[in-house]
Structures are given as structure tokens and as C-alpha cells.
Amino acid sequence: MNNNSTPIVSDLVLLGGGHANIQVLKMLAMNPIGGLRITLISDQTHSPYSGMIPGYLAGYYSYEECHFDLRRICEELGQRFIKAKIIGIDPQRKKIRLENRPEVGYDCASINVGIAPKSIENSSEEAAALKLIPLKPISRFIAHWERLIADLKAYKGGDSLQIAVVGAGASGVEISIILKMLIDQHNWNAEVSLIHRHEFLVSAKDISAQRRLSKTLKELDIKVFKNTQALKEQENGLLLKDEQGLIQTKDFYRVLTATQAVAPQWFKDSGLPVSPDGFVKVNKNLLVENEHDLFAAGDCIHFSPSPLKKAGVYAVRQGRVLEHNIRAFFTGKTALKTFHPKKNVLSLITIGERKALVHQDSASILRWMWPSLLWTVKDGIDRRFMKRFQIKTFSVKPRHFDKTMPLPKTTLVPEDWESNTCGGCGSKLAASTLTLSLNKLDIPNNNDAVLLGVKDGEDCALTRFSEHSLCLQSIDQFRSFISDPYLLGQIATQHALSDIYAMGGVAKTAQVGLTLGPANKKIQQEDIFQLMSGVLDILTQSAASLVGGHTGEGAELAISLAVQGEVAPDRVLRKQLTQPGNRLILTKPIGTGVIFAANMLAQANGKLVDQALSSMLQSNKTALEIIKSFSVSGCTDITGFGLLGHAFEMMGKNTGQALGVKIDYKAIPLFDGVGELFAKGYYASIAEENYRSLSAILDAEISNQKFPTLFDPQTSGGLLFSVPPDQAEACLKALHQNGVSKACAIGEVIDQREIVVI
């Protein structure tokens, strides 16, 4: 039972994976508050550490070395991660608005989201817009940068490609220097110009740094346009206005913009107090003005006591104050701390190959260090900071891996908390809790087959199919494997509906069973809302209706779905193979089992998990609609028994025509990185049992260790079916053209009852 589980009674939501919020996440996990649930929301799985990005662009750091892997951090620390774009906040209702998914509630929230450079006006021509590359958000800039470098490598023209960097703050200067350094190192045919609207570089006060920067730019032959405004990007060039007011157009191949920062528009749209340039106003305690449960930090804020530069060092220093004040909000045991920013910010600016210079508005002993030594200092500072948040990656699966976090020293759980320890119907949730959650949901009735549904309050749903249709029914259940309940609801529904599609049917109705972990009513209502919103999204897309369900409390979150569909008698797809020589086609990659086995130990890269989740969210309905026009013989979906287990089921019982399968092991599509996880010894817990259940009919050389792809259990896996050899190519082409891009031919049907792996 759930006696050992700490009930959840309050929600902290961290908006954005910025430097300050990352520190709050880590510190609260290492010194937890009992009953507090922490959720980090970001539209990026990897959040960049800005201090190391110039070194990454120069090739000194790997992607992982200079990015926070938010999924892995949350997994290791036992906190929730939601990948979603934030589009607003309602402080009165305490709700976070997210793009294309339900809003999320909070008791306390902290805003630490990214900013973007002020855009340059561009003409409506698509070609002109494509020339502009904003330096922020950094995650998007990196993708543009990689394409730019690839273009420079491939360019063989006679005229030099002209590249402009607009803005001479620290980032603009660094980017122009690094880009020109790479151009010179590789003899690419390109030139760099730096355009800025001031007389000075980076800051007006540090005259010494300006002289050294100007010297560096001159040595690299970077053309500098001072006191020049970039007015508009046009198809034939960049419209510039110089200090004399002369307007001219200069043609550039690409324009990298590092101009004055702007805040997210949703700050203003949400009614938050903002500065004239749109940044959210906070007081000395980092509380949003006029709010008591909403904090903010980093570049996105306007620090009302004394406005600050947009520098990552402030977010790093705000982290400890922010964590203290959030802890004080929940526990009420200490007073809020005041953030005291240093008057002068030290910047170490990259000026060449592992060289840096000091830029500060006051005297610093670091000015007397050699540029190469300064780089070493900067590199050490950055690596030490990142090491605090980087999860150890093992070369092989560890025999013992302890993710246990420290026990809470303080708790929000009331002393008189009564845990629900009953079994059977005694573990059901109260009717009021369930009703309040369901009443918030818009549950559509998508077809006339539903006579009595989920809101009619009857003991059973009442449905009607036409007299010429066959009824399909299936049920699935599993524990939560992902911390985002909305995503869990979506994937569980796709997984359950897949059985209907595997038999050629159309989904009609579903009933849902939920087991919720121990929590107060407010938290349970929120979890039901998130889970069921995910379920309803997929049911609505599938034109199926929710007609009932059941709720209960247990040790952990779990979901089950009973689904019903219909199919015409002459359209039923059976599992059993019938034609030797047919080609076997698989519509999705293999690897979700091992990915989430590694993810449970915080050993799966966040991008790898994203890749698997994207595939699991893909409905097999699309593939079914395509293959209906081909002569399909045998069809099933790949789930818990693994590829080979389900292929064995397709061979049928040992009666009539004896058919088997020949699998081309190397042809089986895998998610990126899965082979490496297998090589390290990661396997899903059921994988070995999947092998044992088939070992009697397999060659001795085939085992889970040598051929792990065959036995990896899948959640919401693809369809496996066979088509005549003369239709295989056309079938694959049709699948690829309709979005089932990973479909592959992986073998064929043979006329002997055996499994052959080549």
C-alpha cells in the first residue's frame, strides 16, 4: 500500500530552465520540503549555459558539456518535467497557460524564461526573412549556426560571402570574432562585418577593453560599422543608416542579430507589471510586483530597485536568494532575503582561439593576466558550475544505482493527515473529487452510437452499433513511466487504441481507470484533469467517445483503458500470416523499452527520450488507412512481448499451413542512441522474459544479449504486417509520403514454421 509514500499537498512550478530556476530545482531536491511537488516547464529539453556557448561555437565544448539536460536532471532529482511552450499566466487563478495543451495550476511559481534580440524589420519576401538569424533564443540560434557553417564549407563561388553581425554587446562581439576565426582557419571564402549603433564596444566605461577589442577586430579583418543603425532587412540587402544620416543598402548573405533584448510578449498579455520595454518588474526579494506567490529572475526581469544589465551572472547569483525565498514562502519559517547585485559585473569575453579578455566597469586584477590564462580561468569557472548539474553517465549499466534523495527536514503535510490505506472499493476517490474534475472537462459525444455516456451517471455506458458491424474490444493498463500526466494520458490512449487499428477497425468508445498517488484533493483534481485532458485529446482526434471509468488511490500513478471499436466483416485484419514470400513491414522504430529503462536511472539523453515520446504519440490509425489499399496478410501491433514475440504470434498455431518468419536484424529501425544503451547493458525488465518464452524455438546463438532489439518491449509501438513482394515498395512509399517516415521492410514470411534471424 501507500503508507511509505509522502502525500503531495502543494505545487511549485518553475517556468523556464534558466540558470536561477535550475539552481532552485537542485537545492530544493537536495534539501526537500515534504509534500511539495516541483514541476519544471520548458519548451526545450536542453537549456544552454550562456557562458559556454561561445566556446561551443568555436568547437571547444560538446553540446552536452554546455547544456542542462532538463529531462535527465528532473529524472535524477525525482521532479516533474513538462516540455511545452508557455504562452501566458493567470496570477488570479494561479494557472499557467501552455500552447496546445491544458493549463497547469500552481501554488507558487518562478519565472526564468529566455529573451530574444529586438527584431530588425524585414520585408515580406521569404528570402529576406530567411537571412536573419537571431542570437536568442540560443537553442534556435545553434540550429541556424550549424546550417551556416555547413553552407560556408560547401560554398565554392568566386565572390566572398558577406556576413553581418548586428549589435556590439558582448555576445555580438564574441560571435563575430569566433565566426571570422573559423573562416580563417578553414580558408572559407567569406567576410564578417560588425554593425552597431554606438561609438563603443560592449560598454562605454571600460576604455582599456574597448581598445583591445578594437585591436582584435582589426587583426581579424572584421569590418566595423560604428554609429550605424540597421533599419530593415530586404531581399537585396540590409538597409543601413550611418551617423551622418546617410541611408544605403548593403548586401549580406546572412545577418546575425545580437541587438537589444526584448521580453516575451506574454508578460504584457498576461497583465503582469512590466517595464516600458516589457520585462516583468520584481522587487528586492525577486517577487513580481504586487504578487506574493510569483517570483522571477534572470534576463527576463526588470529589477526595480536598480535596473541591471542582461548578463547571465546575475541569474546565477539570484539562484540562492530565489531558493531561500521560495522555501520561506512554503514553510513560513524565515523572512525573505534581499537580492544585492554587485555594482560592476565582470565579463570574460572570448577573443580568439582559447583566449579571453576582462571587461568590467571597475578595476580588476584579472586585467593583468594573459588572454590564454584568462581563458583557462573562465573555462574552470564554467566547468565547475556546470558540473553541479551534469548527471554522471556510466560506461556500462551500474550494478547498483541509488537515486534516493535526502529525507525532508521540513514538511507541508499536516500532522493529522489520514492516508487512504484501504483496499478494494475502499480505495476509491471521493465522489466530490471526481465530479469537480470531470465537470471542468469538455467531453464531446462524437457519434450516435453512444446512448448513455460518462456524464449520465449510469452503471454502464450504453452504445449501439449498426447490424452490419462487428464490435472490437480491448483493455490495457500500465504504471506511469513519464512525469508529465498529460503526456501519459495521450500515450496510454494511443497504446490502447492501437489494438483496434491492428485489426482494421475504427475506434468508437473508451473507458478509463485511474490510480492516483496519495495527495490532497486539490492535487488529485489537478492530476485527473491533466491525465484526462491527454486522454480526451487523443480520443477526439480518433473520433472516439469517453463513456465511463473508475478512479482509486494507490502507491503510484497508473492508468488503464478499455476501448471498443467496430469493423466490417470483410475488413477484419487477422494476426495470422497466410502467404509465404510476403514482405514484413514495421512502421515504427524499436527501443522505447530500453530508453525508459535507462531513463529511470537518469541515463537517457533528454533528446533520446523526446524522440521516443514523439513516436509513441504517433497514431497507428494513419498507417492503417494507408495499408488498407494493399493486400495485407497478417497484422499486429508491437507492444510488451517485443518484436519477435509478436512475430511469433503471427505464425499462428501449429495447424494447417506451416509458416514462419525470417528477420533481417540489421534492417530493424532503431531510435538514435538505442544501440549504445544496449551495448552498455541496459534492458527493460521484461526483455529477458520475452527471450525465455521463445528460447525453445530459437537457435542457440540468439539471445537477449546478442540480439536485444528482438525482445525489447514497446509502448505504443508500430504495426507489423506482411504484403506481397510486388507491393512492398509501393506500400513503403505510400507510408513515407503520409508521415509514417520510419516504416521499413525487415524480413519475409517463409514456408517453414520457424524463426530465422540473419
PDB file of C-alpha atoms in Angstrom, residues 159-318:
ATOM      1  CA  ASP A 159      32.810  36.128 -54.642  1.00  0.00           C
ATOM      2  CA  SER A 160      33.208  36.263 -50.876  1.00  0.00           C
ATOM      3  CA  LEU A 161      30.057  35.630 -48.872  1.00  0.00           C
ATOM      4  CA  GLN A 162      29.273  38.712 -46.787  1.00  0.00           C
ATOM      5  CA  ILE A 163      28.045  38.023 -43.249  1.00  0.00           C
ATOM      6  CA  ALA A 164      26.909  40.749 -40.859  1.00  0.00           C
ATOM      7  CA  VAL A 165      26.630  40.673 -37.077  1.00  0.00           C
ATOM      8  CA  VAL A 166      24.304  43.425 -35.827  1.00  0.00           C
ATOM      9  CA  GLY A 167      24.916  44.518 -32.249  1.00  0.00           C
ATOM     10  CA  ALA A 168      28.210  45.041 -30.415  1.00  0.00           C
ATOM     11  CA  GLY A 169      27.355  43.837 -26.955  1.00  0.00           C
ATOM     12  CA  ALA A 170      29.435  41.012 -25.502  1.00  0.00           C
ATOM     13  CA  SER A 171      27.601  38.300 -27.477  1.00  0.00           C
ATOM     14  CA  GLY A 172      27.739  40.175 -30.782  1.00  0.00           C
ATOM     15  CA  VAL A 173      31.464  40.827 -30.467  1.00  0.00           C
ATOM     16  CA  GLU A 174      32.184  37.229 -29.470  1.00  0.00           C
ATOM     17  CA  ILE A 175      30.133  35.776 -32.327  1.00  0.00           C
ATOM     18  CA  SER A 176      31.810  37.972 -34.941  1.00  0.00           C
ATOM     19  CA  ILE A 177      35.280  37.059 -33.641  1.00  0.00           C
ATOM     20  CA  ILE A 178      34.562  33.314 -33.484  1.00  0.00           C
ATOM     21  CA  LEU A 179      32.955  33.276 -36.921  1.00  0.00           C
ATOM     22  CA  LYS A 180      35.894  35.083 -38.532  1.00  0.00           C
ATOM     23  CA  MET A 181      38.356  32.859 -36.673  1.00  0.00           C
ATOM     24  CA  LEU A 182      36.667  29.752 -38.118  1.00  0.00           C
ATOM     25  CA  ILE A 183      36.587  31.296 -41.589  1.00  0.00           C
ATOM     26  CA  ASP A 184      40.332  31.990 -41.458  1.00  0.00           C
ATOM     27  CA  GLN A 185      41.188  28.577 -40.004  1.00  0.00           C
ATOM     28  CA  HIS A 186      39.364  26.719 -42.786  1.00  0.00           C
ATOM     29  CA  ASN A 187      40.030  29.178 -45.625  1.00  0.00           C
ATOM     30  CA  TRP A 188      36.341  29.645 -46.315  1.00  0.00           C
ATOM     31  CA  ASN A 189      35.515  32.369 -48.818  1.00  0.00           C
ATOM     32  CA  ALA A 190      33.618  34.749 -46.547  1.00  0.00           C
ATOM     33  CA  GLU A 191      33.955  38.066 -44.732  1.00  0.00           C
ATOM     34  CA  VAL A 192      32.441  39.380 -41.493  1.00  0.00           C
ATOM     35  CA  SER A 193      31.152  42.851 -40.648  1.00  0.00           C
ATOM     36  CA  LEU A 194      30.116  44.128 -37.214  1.00  0.00           C
ATOM     37  CA  ILE A 195      27.356  46.746 -37.232  1.00  0.00           C
ATOM     38  CA  HIS A 196      26.446  48.680 -34.090  1.00  0.00           C
ATOM     39  CA  ARG A 197      24.631  51.856 -33.227  1.00  0.00           C
ATOM     40  CA  HIS A 198      27.137  53.145 -30.638  1.00  0.00           C
ATOM     41  CA  GLU A 199      30.642  54.538 -30.690  1.00  0.00           C
ATOM     42  CA  PHE A 200      31.814  51.995 -28.109  1.00  0.00           C
ATOM     43  CA  LEU A 201      32.024  48.196 -27.972  1.00  0.00           C
ATOM     44  CA  VAL A 202      30.214  46.289 -25.181  1.00  0.00           C
ATOM     45  CA  SER A 203      30.318  49.142 -22.630  1.00  0.00           C
ATOM     46  CA  ALA A 204      31.208  52.831 -22.672  1.00  0.00           C
ATOM     47  CA  LYS A 205      33.101  52.759 -19.349  1.00  0.00           C
ATOM     48  CA  ASP A 206      35.845  50.186 -19.935  1.00  0.00           C
ATOM     49  CA  ILE A 207      38.171  52.092 -22.266  1.00  0.00           C
ATOM     50  CA  SER A 208      41.012  49.573 -21.941  1.00  0.00           C
ATOM     51  CA  ALA A 209      38.818  46.633 -23.002  1.00  0.00           C
ATOM     52  CA  GLN A 210      37.455  48.633 -25.921  1.00  0.00           C
ATOM     53  CA  ARG A 211      40.959  49.284 -27.225  1.00  0.00           C
ATOM     54  CA  ARG A 212      41.877  45.603 -27.006  1.00  0.00           C
ATOM     55  CA  LEU A 213      38.628  44.532 -28.664  1.00  0.00           C
ATOM     56  CA  SER A 214      39.123  47.045 -31.476  1.00  0.00           C
ATOM     57  CA  LYS A 215      42.653  45.729 -31.992  1.00  0.00           C
ATOM     58  CA  THR A 216      41.396  42.142 -32.135  1.00  0.00           C
ATOM     59  CA  LEU A 217      38.695  43.020 -34.660  1.00  0.00           C
ATOM     60  CA  LYS A 218      41.249  44.831 -36.823  1.00  0.00           C
ATOM     61  CA  GLU A 219      43.716  41.929 -36.677  1.00  0.00           C
ATOM     62  CA  LEU A 220      40.971  39.557 -37.825  1.00  0.00           C
ATOM     63  CA  ASP A 221      40.000  41.955 -40.628  1.00  0.00           C
ATOM     64  CA  ILE A 222      36.437  42.335 -39.360  1.00  0.00           C
ATOM     65  CA  LYS A 223      34.909  45.479 -40.836  1.00  0.00           C
ATOM     66  CA  VAL A 224      33.259  47.604 -38.135  1.00  0.00           C
ATOM     67  CA  PHE A 225      30.332  49.963 -38.843  1.00  0.00           C
ATOM     68  CA  LYS A 226      30.104  52.253 -35.782  1.00  0.00           C
ATOM     69  CA  ASN A 227      27.189  54.599 -35.049  1.00  0.00           C
ATOM     70  CA  THR A 228      25.191  52.747 -37.674  1.00  0.00           C
ATOM     71  CA  GLN A 229      21.606  51.550 -37.413  1.00  0.00           C
ATOM     72  CA  ALA A 230      20.258  48.518 -39.205  1.00  0.00           C
ATOM     73  CA  LEU A 231      16.834  49.734 -40.312  1.00  0.00           C
ATOM     74  CA  LYS A 232      15.412  46.948 -42.418  1.00  0.00           C
ATOM     75  CA  GLU A 233      16.293  43.628 -44.000  1.00  0.00           C
ATOM     76  CA  GLN A 234      15.388  43.495 -47.671  1.00  0.00           C
ATOM     77  CA  GLU A 235      15.715  40.791 -50.280  1.00  0.00           C
ATOM     78  CA  ASN A 236      18.608  42.651 -51.869  1.00  0.00           C
ATOM     79  CA  GLY A 237      20.377  43.610 -48.647  1.00  0.00           C
ATOM     80  CA  LEU A 238      20.376  45.353 -45.268  1.00  0.00           C
ATOM     81  CA  LEU A 239      19.180  48.950 -45.132  1.00  0.00           C
ATOM     82  CA  LEU A 240      21.675  50.947 -43.002  1.00  0.00           C
ATOM     83  CA  LYS A 241      21.692  54.478 -41.603  1.00  0.00           C
ATOM     84  CA  ASP A 242      25.105  55.889 -40.625  1.00  0.00           C
ATOM     85  CA  GLU A 243      25.973  58.677 -38.167  1.00  0.00           C
ATOM     86  CA  GLN A 244      25.613  61.349 -40.877  1.00  0.00           C
ATOM     87  CA  GLY A 245      22.095  60.128 -41.584  1.00  0.00           C
ATOM     88  CA  LEU A 246      23.076  58.630 -44.921  1.00  0.00           C
ATOM     89  CA  ILE A 247      20.910  55.639 -45.829  1.00  0.00           C
ATOM     90  CA  GLN A 248      22.346  52.899 -48.001  1.00  0.00           C
ATOM     91  CA  THR A 249      21.740  49.247 -48.777  1.00  0.00           C
ATOM     92  CA  LYS A 250      24.448  46.636 -48.341  1.00  0.00           C
ATOM     93  CA  ASP A 251      24.009  43.054 -49.448  1.00  0.00           C
ATOM     94  CA  PHE A 252      24.698  40.300 -46.917  1.00  0.00           C
ATOM     95  CA  TYR A 253      24.450  36.532 -47.282  1.00  0.00           C
ATOM     96  CA  ARG A 254      23.342  36.195 -43.645  1.00  0.00           C
ATOM     97  CA  VAL A 255      22.605  38.682 -40.856  1.00  0.00           C
ATOM     98  CA  LEU A 256      23.168  37.553 -37.260  1.00  0.00           C
ATOM     99  CA  THR A 257      21.252  39.814 -34.864  1.00  0.00           C
ATOM    100  CA  ALA A 258      22.559  40.431 -31.338  1.00  0.00           C
ATOM    101  CA  THR A 259      20.617  43.620 -30.768  1.00  0.00           C
ATOM    102  CA  GLN A 260      18.922  44.991 -27.669  1.00  0.00           C
ATOM    103  CA  ALA A 261      16.964  42.308 -25.813  1.00  0.00           C
ATOM    104  CA  VAL A 262      13.170  42.144 -25.762  1.00  0.00           C
ATOM    105  CA  ALA A 263      10.905  40.315 -23.342  1.00  0.00           C
ATOM    106  CA  PRO A 264       8.316  37.638 -24.181  1.00  0.00           C
ATOM    107  CA  GLN A 265       5.040  39.215 -25.322  1.00  0.00           C
ATOM    108  CA  TRP A 266       3.055  37.019 -22.943  1.00  0.00           C
ATOM    109  CA  PHE A 267       4.311  39.036 -19.953  1.00  0.00           C
ATOM    110  CA  LYS A 268       2.307  42.040 -21.085  1.00  0.00           C
ATOM    111  CA  ASP A 269      -0.586  39.980 -22.437  1.00  0.00           C
ATOM    112  CA  SER A 270      -0.951  38.302 -19.039  1.00  0.00           C
ATOM    113  CA  GLY A 271      -1.307  41.622 -17.262  1.00  0.00           C
ATOM    114  CA  LEU A 272       1.954  41.287 -15.325  1.00  0.00           C
ATOM    115  CA  PRO A 273       3.611  44.531 -14.205  1.00  0.00           C
ATOM    116  CA  VAL A 274       6.221  45.285 -16.850  1.00  0.00           C
ATOM    117  CA  SER A 275       8.823  47.946 -17.566  1.00  0.00           C
ATOM    118  CA  PRO A 276       8.479  50.206 -20.650  1.00  0.00           C
ATOM    119  CA  ASP A 277      10.500  47.636 -22.637  1.00  0.00           C
ATOM    120  CA  GLY A 278       8.275  44.763 -21.495  1.00  0.00           C
ATOM    121  CA  PHE A 279      10.326  42.998 -18.798  1.00  0.00           C
ATOM    122  CA  VAL A 280       8.497  41.784 -15.700  1.00  0.00           C
ATOM    123  CA  LYS A 281       9.039  44.015 -12.688  1.00  0.00           C
ATOM    124  CA  VAL A 282      10.330  42.428  -9.480  1.00  0.00           C
ATOM    125  CA  ASN A 283      11.100  43.882  -6.071  1.00  0.00           C
ATOM    126  CA  LYS A 284      14.182  43.405  -3.903  1.00  0.00           C
ATOM    127  CA  ASN A 285      13.034  39.877  -2.939  1.00  0.00           C
ATOM    128  CA  LEU A 286      12.640  38.822  -6.603  1.00  0.00           C
ATOM    129  CA  LEU A 287       8.872  38.794  -6.153  1.00  0.00           C
ATOM    130  CA  VAL A 288       6.839  40.047  -9.099  1.00  0.00           C
ATOM    131  CA  GLU A 289       5.440  43.393  -8.017  1.00  0.00           C
ATOM    132  CA  ASN A 290       2.025  43.176  -6.334  1.00  0.00           C
ATOM    133  CA  GLU A 291       2.258  39.369  -6.110  1.00  0.00           C
ATOM    134  CA  HIS A 292       3.094  37.212  -3.088  1.00  0.00           C
ATOM    135  CA  ASP A 293       3.390  33.794  -4.767  1.00  0.00           C
ATOM    136  CA  LEU A 294       5.068  34.637  -8.082  1.00  0.00           C
ATOM    137  CA  PHE A 295       8.828  35.107  -8.353  1.00  0.00           C
ATOM    138  CA  ALA A 296      11.040  35.911 -11.345  1.00  0.00           C
ATOM    139  CA  ALA A 297      14.766  36.031 -12.078  1.00  0.00           C
ATOM    140  CA  GLY A 298      17.345  36.251 -14.852  1.00  0.00           C
ATOM    141  CA  ASP A 299      17.405  38.313 -18.030  1.00  0.00           C
ATOM    142  CA  CYS A 300      13.607  38.391 -18.267  1.00  0.00           C
ATOM    143  CA  ILE A 301      13.197  40.682 -15.233  1.00  0.00           C
ATOM    144  CA  HIS A 302      13.339  44.393 -14.568  1.00  0.00           C
ATOM    145  CA  PHE A 303      14.895  44.667 -11.099  1.00  0.00           C
ATOM    146  CA  SER A 304      13.022  47.719  -9.844  1.00  0.00           C
ATOM    147  CA  PRO A 305      15.430  48.686  -7.001  1.00  0.00           C
ATOM    148  CA  SER A 306      18.274  49.159  -9.532  1.00  0.00           C
ATOM    149  CA  PRO A 307      17.899  48.109 -13.203  1.00  0.00           C
ATOM    150  CA  LEU A 308      20.516  45.519 -14.266  1.00  0.00           C
ATOM    151  CA  LYS A 309      22.339  44.607 -17.429  1.00  0.00           C
ATOM    152  CA  LYS A 310      21.233  41.480 -19.264  1.00  0.00           C
ATOM    153  CA  ALA A 311      24.018  39.248 -18.010  1.00  0.00           C
ATOM    154  CA  GLY A 312      23.862  35.569 -17.072  1.00  0.00           C
ATOM    155  CA  VAL A 313      25.975  36.179 -13.989  1.00  0.00           C
ATOM    156  CA  TYR A 314      23.001  37.879 -12.310  1.00  0.00           C
ATOM    157  CA  ALA A 315      20.780  34.830 -12.809  1.00  0.00           C
ATOM    158  CA  VAL A 316      23.488  32.609 -11.304  1.00  0.00           C
ATOM    159  CA  ARG A 317      23.745  34.852  -8.249  1.00  0.00           C
ATOM    160  CA  GLN A 318      19.982  35.183  -7.914  1.00  0.00           C
TER     161      GLN A 318
END
